Amino acid sequence: MFANSNKHQANPTLISQLKFSLTAISRVSFLATLSVAVSACNSITPKTTPIAPVPNAPIVALVLGGGGAKGFAHVGVIKALEENGITPTLVVGTSVGSLVGSLYASGYTPAQLEQLALTTPDSALTDFTLSNQGFIEGIKLKNFINTHVGGRPIEAFPIAFAAIAAEKNTLKKAVFTKGNAGLAVQASCSVPNIFIAPRIPEKGGKKYVDGGVVSLVPVDSARALGADIVIAVDVTTINPSSATSSKLPTIGSLSNFWGLLEYNFMTNIGNNLTNSSSSSARNERQRADILITPNVSHISSLDTSQRRALINAGTQATAPQINAIKQLIKEESNSKYAIL
């Protein structure tokens, strides 16, 4: 148009500036597109918007127990609940339950959780070291969680969250609801004598070990935190004869993160659950309103190649419980409304 009209003669300087601007815009657009594509491939960003409280709604707690790689079933449970419009207002986790639970409470969708579960290698969580306190440092696990929750402390999560651990010297249960999320999960997953027990606070604090030693399925902690309804997930299916066996771990079982959690369950936790003095801990899961037990007993906790099967098992175990959960929520909501 400019070339065919003397009346509207183009300004060479203006054209040059326009060309430069268009080129710059194209480059910026390309770089922005490339950045988005790379980010989508290399990271998953959780939602950060807090969940708005529903008037008179009951506090629904999702309790996720320990159990090594069988904890992948927790992802399937979350998936089934969300697909049916059930979002907890509190998540409480022990060991691997705290790992999955922290990510979910921080804003990850079921699809994002599933992607992370299927693609995260053991090497992203395990850092071997030489120490008389253990041979897994645990820093990789802490950093993994903090990176994926965007560096936010627990109290900034959209869903209230608690990680269960135990004081190393006294084995007193500890419930972490504030502070460094990665550190809390590291403590909750720190297998005694295998992981180096972290200190909380990191400078001068007490040392903590795997929460499964004192509370495998932390229903009581959820109640203490104000839960009206507790949905508990137990992925262990303990066989007492095998839990108390003196079978030593193999090199293969101690070469990956999930194998270490399995060893902790078979030794420390299994022995505790068959001890008569631990009847309260053994029966804790029974104090839940809804108990979900995915059929994962036939799948080895070390067999991470079956992660998808474990996730599906969680979904399948949850489906028959959906109506009962919705009915409980309805009844509790009506009860709260009547009181008001």
Coordinates of C-alpha atoms in Angstrom, one line a residue:
M1 CA 0.0 0.0 0.0
F2 CA 2.8 2.4 0.9
A3 CA 4.6 1.7 -2.5
N4 CA 1.6 2.7 -4.7
S5 CA 0.8 6.0 -3.1
N6 CA 2.9 9.2 -3.2
K7 CA 0.4 10.9 -0.9
H8 CA 1.2 8.4 1.8
Q9 CA 4.9 8.0 1.1
A10 CA 6.4 5.6 3.7
N11 CA 9.0 6.9 6.0
P12 CA 12.1 4.7 5.6
T13 CA 13.1 5.3 9.3
L14 CA 9.6 4.3 10.4
I15 CA 9.7 1.1 8.3
S16 CA 13.0 0.2 9.8
Q17 CA 11.7 0.7 13.3
L18 CA 8.6 -1.4 12.5
K19 CA 10.7 -4.2 11.1
F20 CA 12.9 -4.1 14.2
S21 CA 9.9 -4.2 16.5
L22 CA 8.2 -7.1 14.6
T23 CA 11.4 -9.0 14.7
A24 CA 11.8 -8.4 18.4
I25 CA 8.2 -9.4 19.1
S26 CA 8.7 -12.6 17.1
R27 CA 11.8 -13.5 19.0
V28 CA 10.1 -12.8 22.4
S29 CA 7.1 -14.8 21.3
F30 CA 9.3 -17.7 20.2
L31 CA 11.3 -17.6 23.5
A32 CA 8.1 -17.4 25.5
T33 CA 6.7 -20.4 23.7
L34 CA 9.9 -22.4 24.1
S35 CA 10.0 -21.5 27.8
V36 CA 6.5 -22.7 28.3
A37 CA 7.2 -26.0 26.4
V38 CA 10.4 -26.6 28.5
S39 CA 8.6 -25.8 31.7
A40 CA 5.8 -28.2 30.8
C41 CA 8.2 -31.0 30.2
N42 CA 10.5 -30.4 33.1
S43 CA 8.2 -29.4 35.9
I44 CA 4.7 -29.5 37.3
T45 CA 3.3 -26.4 38.9
P46 CA 0.8 -27.0 41.7
K47 CA -2.2 -24.8 42.3
T48 CA -1.6 -22.1 44.9
T49 CA -5.1 -20.7 45.4
P50 CA -6.5 -21.6 48.9
I51 CA -9.6 -23.6 49.0
A52 CA -12.5 -21.5 50.2
P53 CA -14.2 -22.9 53.3
V54 CA -17.8 -24.1 52.8
P55 CA -20.2 -22.8 55.5
N56 CA -21.2 -25.6 58.0
A57 CA -19.1 -28.1 56.1
P58 CA -17.4 -30.8 58.2
I59 CA -13.6 -31.1 58.4
V60 CA -12.8 -34.1 56.2
A61 CA -9.4 -35.6 56.8
L62 CA -7.6 -37.8 54.4
V63 CA -5.1 -40.0 56.3
L64 CA -2.3 -41.6 54.2
G65 CA -0.3 -44.4 55.9
G66 CA 3.2 -45.7 55.3
G67 CA 4.2 -48.6 53.2
G68 CA 7.1 -48.1 50.7
A69 CA 6.2 -48.1 47.0
K70 CA 2.8 -49.4 47.9
G71 CA 2.2 -45.7 48.8
F72 CA 1.7 -45.1 45.0
A73 CA -1.8 -46.4 45.7
H74 CA -2.5 -43.2 47.6
V75 CA -2.4 -41.4 44.3
G76 CA -5.2 -43.6 43.0
V77 CA -7.3 -42.9 46.2
I78 CA -6.9 -39.2 45.7
K79 CA -7.8 -39.5 42.0
A80 CA -11.0 -41.4 42.8
L81 CA -12.1 -38.9 45.5
E82 CA -11.5 -35.9 43.4
E83 CA -13.3 -37.4 40.4
N84 CA -16.3 -37.7 42.7
G85 CA -16.1 -34.1 44.0
I86 CA -14.6 -35.1 47.3
T87 CA -11.7 -32.8 48.4
P88 CA -10.4 -33.1 52.0
T89 CA -9.9 -30.1 54.1
L90 CA -7.0 -31.8 56.0
V91 CA -4.3 -34.3 54.8
V92 CA -2.2 -36.2 57.4
G93 CA 0.6 -38.5 56.3
T94 CA 3.1 -40.9 57.7
S95 CA 6.3 -41.8 55.8
V96 CA 5.4 -42.3 52.1
G97 CA 2.0 -41.0 53.0
S98 CA 3.6 -37.7 54.0
L99 CA 5.5 -37.5 50.7
V100 CA 2.3 -38.0 48.6
G101 CA 0.2 -36.0 51.0
S102 CA 2.5 -32.9 51.0
L103 CA 2.4 -32.7 47.2
Y104 CA -1.4 -33.1 47.1
A105 CA -2.0 -30.6 49.9
S106 CA 0.3 -28.1 48.2
G107 CA -2.0 -27.9 45.2
Y108 CA -1.2 -30.8 42.9
T109 CA -4.1 -32.2 40.9
P110 CA -4.5 -36.0 40.7
A111 CA -3.2 -35.9 37.1
Q112 CA -0.1 -34.0 38.1
L113 CA 0.5 -36.4 41.0
E114 CA 0.1 -39.4 38.7
Q115 CA 2.6 -37.9 36.2
L116 CA 5.1 -37.2 39.0
A117 CA 4.6 -40.7 40.4
L118 CA 5.2 -42.4 37.0
T119 CA 8.2 -40.3 36.0
T120 CA 10.3 -39.6 39.1
P121 CA 13.4 -41.9 39.3
D122 CA 14.7 -43.3 42.6
S123 CA 17.9 -41.3 42.1
A124 CA 15.9 -38.0 42.5
L125 CA 15.2 -39.1 46.1
T126 CA 18.2 -41.0 47.3
D127 CA 21.6 -39.7 48.2
F128 CA 24.1 -42.2 49.6
T129 CA 26.7 -41.2 52.1
L130 CA 29.2 -42.7 54.6
S131 CA 28.2 -42.1 58.2
N132 CA 27.9 -44.0 61.4
Q133 CA 24.4 -42.6 61.7
G134 CA 23.1 -44.0 58.4
F135 CA 23.9 -44.2 54.7
I136 CA 21.2 -42.0 53.2
E137 CA 21.5 -38.3 53.8
G138 CA 17.9 -37.3 53.0
I139 CA 18.8 -33.9 51.6
K140 CA 17.7 -34.9 48.1
L141 CA 14.2 -35.9 49.5
K142 CA 13.9 -32.6 51.3
N143 CA 15.0 -30.6 48.3
F144 CA 12.7 -32.6 46.0
I145 CA 9.6 -31.7 48.1
N146 CA 10.6 -28.1 48.6
T147 CA 11.2 -27.6 44.9
H148 CA 7.9 -29.1 44.0
V149 CA 5.8 -27.2 46.5
G150 CA 7.4 -24.0 45.3
G151 CA 9.4 -23.4 48.5
R152 CA 6.3 -22.7 50.5
P153 CA 6.0 -23.6 54.2
I154 CA 3.3 -26.1 55.3
E155 CA 1.0 -23.4 56.6
A156 CA 0.9 -21.8 53.1
F157 CA -0.6 -24.9 51.5
P158 CA -4.2 -24.6 50.0
I159 CA -5.1 -27.7 52.0
A160 CA -4.1 -28.1 55.7
F161 CA -1.3 -30.7 56.0
A162 CA 0.4 -32.6 58.8
A163 CA 3.5 -34.9 58.6
I164 CA 4.0 -37.5 61.3
A165 CA 7.4 -38.4 62.6
A166 CA 8.9 -39.7 65.9
E167 CA 11.6 -38.2 68.2
K168 CA 14.6 -40.4 67.7
N169 CA 15.6 -40.7 71.4
T170 CA 12.1 -41.0 73.0
L171 CA 10.0 -42.3 70.1
K172 CA 7.5 -39.7 71.0
K173 CA 5.1 -38.9 68.2
A174 CA 5.6 -35.5 66.5
V175 CA 3.0 -33.8 64.3
F176 CA 4.4 -31.1 62.0
T177 CA 1.8 -28.6 60.7
K178 CA 4.0 -25.6 60.1
G179 CA 7.5 -24.8 58.8
N180 CA 9.8 -26.3 56.1
A181 CA 7.7 -28.8 54.2
G182 CA 10.7 -30.7 52.8
L183 CA 12.2 -31.1 56.2
A184 CA 9.0 -32.4 57.8
V185 CA 8.6 -35.0 55.0
Q186 CA 12.3 -35.9 55.3
A187 CA 11.8 -36.6 59.0
S188 CA 8.6 -38.6 58.4
C189 CA 10.5 -40.8 55.9
S190 CA 13.8 -41.2 57.8
V191 CA 14.2 -44.9 58.4
P192 CA 16.1 -45.5 61.6
N193 CA 19.8 -46.5 61.1
I194 CA 19.4 -46.1 57.3
F195 CA 18.6 -42.4 56.9
I196 CA 20.5 -39.8 58.9
A197 CA 17.9 -38.4 61.2
P198 CA 17.3 -34.7 60.5
R199 CA 17.1 -32.1 63.2
I200 CA 14.1 -29.8 63.5
P201 CA 14.9 -27.0 63.7
E202 CA 18.0 -27.7 61.6
K203 CA 20.3 -26.0 63.9
G204 CA 20.2 -27.4 67.5
G205 CA 16.9 -29.1 67.2
K206 CA 15.8 -32.6 68.1
K207 CA 16.4 -35.5 65.8
Y208 CA 13.4 -37.3 64.1
V209 CA 12.8 -40.6 62.5
D210 CA 10.2 -42.3 60.4
G211 CA 6.7 -41.7 61.7
G212 CA 5.6 -45.2 60.9
V213 CA 7.4 -46.5 64.0
V214 CA 4.8 -44.9 66.2
S215 CA 1.8 -44.2 64.0
L216 CA 1.5 -46.2 60.7
V217 CA -1.9 -44.9 59.8
P218 CA -2.2 -41.6 61.8
V219 CA -6.0 -41.5 62.4
D220 CA -5.7 -40.2 66.0
S221 CA -3.6 -37.3 64.9
A222 CA -6.2 -36.3 62.4
R223 CA -8.8 -36.4 65.1
A224 CA -6.6 -34.3 67.4
L225 CA -6.4 -31.7 64.6
G226 CA -10.1 -31.3 64.5
A227 CA -11.3 -33.8 61.9
D228 CA -15.0 -34.5 61.9
I229 CA -14.7 -37.3 59.3
V230 CA -11.6 -39.4 58.8
I231 CA -10.9 -41.3 55.6
A232 CA -7.9 -43.5 56.2
V233 CA -5.8 -45.4 53.7
D234 CA -3.8 -48.4 54.8
V235 CA -1.6 -50.0 52.0
T236 CA 0.3 -52.4 54.2
T237 CA -1.8 -55.6 54.8
I238 CA 0.5 -56.9 57.5
N239 CA 1.3 -60.6 57.6
P240 CA 2.5 -61.1 61.2
S241 CA 4.6 -64.1 60.4
S242 CA 6.6 -62.1 57.8
A243 CA 6.6 -58.9 59.8
T244 CA 8.6 -60.4 62.6
S245 CA 11.0 -62.5 60.4
S246 CA 14.7 -61.8 60.7
K247 CA 15.1 -61.7 56.9
L248 CA 18.0 -59.4 56.0
P249 CA 17.6 -56.8 53.3
T250 CA 19.2 -57.6 49.9
I251 CA 21.5 -55.4 48.0
G252 CA 18.7 -54.7 45.5
S253 CA 16.3 -53.7 48.2
L254 CA 18.7 -51.2 49.7
S255 CA 19.6 -49.7 46.4
N256 CA 16.5 -47.6 45.9
F257 CA 14.4 -45.2 48.0
W258 CA 11.3 -47.5 48.1
G259 CA 13.4 -50.5 49.2
L260 CA 14.6 -48.6 52.2
L261 CA 11.1 -47.7 53.3
E262 CA 10.1 -51.4 52.8
Y263 CA 12.9 -52.5 55.1
N264 CA 11.8 -50.0 57.7
F265 CA 8.3 -51.4 57.6
M266 CA 9.4 -55.0 57.8
T267 CA 11.7 -54.5 60.8
N268 CA 10.7 -51.6 63.0
I269 CA 7.1 -51.2 62.2
G270 CA 6.3 -54.9 61.9
N271 CA 7.8 -55.7 65.3
N272 CA 5.9 -52.8 66.9
L273 CA 2.6 -54.0 65.5
T274 CA 3.0 -57.5 66.9
N275 CA 4.0 -56.2 70.4
S276 CA 1.2 -56.4 72.9
S277 CA 2.1 -53.0 74.3
S278 CA 1.2 -51.4 71.0
S279 CA -2.4 -52.4 70.8
S280 CA -3.5 -48.8 70.5
A281 CA -1.2 -48.3 67.5
R282 CA -2.4 -51.5 65.9
N283 CA -6.0 -50.5 66.3
E284 CA -5.6 -46.9 65.3
R285 CA -6.7 -47.4 61.7
Q286 CA -9.9 -49.0 63.0
R287 CA -10.9 -45.6 64.5
A288 CA -11.3 -44.1 61.1
D289 CA -14.8 -43.5 59.7
I290 CA -13.9 -44.9 56.4
L291 CA -11.0 -47.3 55.9
I292 CA -9.6 -47.9 52.4
T293 CA -7.3 -50.9 51.9
P294 CA -6.1 -51.2 48.3
N295 CA -5.4 -54.7 47.2
V296 CA -1.6 -54.4 46.8
S297 CA -0.4 -57.3 49.0
H298 CA 0.6 -59.2 45.8
I299 CA 2.7 -56.3 44.5
S300 CA 6.2 -56.0 46.0
S301 CA 7.0 -52.6 47.4
L302 CA 10.3 -52.8 45.6
D303 CA 8.6 -53.3 42.2
T304 CA 8.4 -49.7 41.1
S305 CA 7.7 -50.9 37.5
Q306 CA 4.2 -51.6 38.7
R307 CA 3.5 -48.0 39.8
R308 CA 0.5 -47.7 37.5
A309 CA -0.9 -50.9 38.8
L310 CA -0.6 -49.6 42.4
I311 CA -2.3 -46.3 41.4
N312 CA -5.1 -48.3 39.8
A313 CA -5.5 -50.4 42.9
G314 CA -6.0 -47.3 45.0
T315 CA -8.7 -46.1 42.6
Q316 CA -10.5 -49.4 42.6
A317 CA -10.5 -49.7 46.4
T318 CA -11.9 -46.2 46.8
A319 CA -14.8 -46.5 44.3
P320 CA -17.0 -48.7 46.5
Q321 CA -16.6 -46.3 49.4
I322 CA -17.7 -43.1 47.5
N323 CA -21.4 -43.3 48.4
A324 CA -20.6 -43.9 52.1
I325 CA -18.3 -41.0 52.2
K326 CA -20.8 -38.7 50.6
Q327 CA -23.5 -39.8 53.0
L328 CA -21.2 -39.2 56.0
I329 CA -20.4 -35.7 54.7
K330 CA -24.1 -35.0 54.2
E331 CA -25.1 -36.2 57.7
E332 CA -22.3 -34.3 59.4
S333 CA -23.1 -31.1 57.4
N334 CA -26.8 -31.4 58.5
S335 CA -25.7 -32.0 62.1
K336 CA -23.6 -28.9 62.1
Y337 CA -26.4 -26.8 60.5
A338 CA -28.9 -28.1 63.1
I339 CA -26.6 -27.1 66.0
L340 CA -26.2 -23.6 64.5

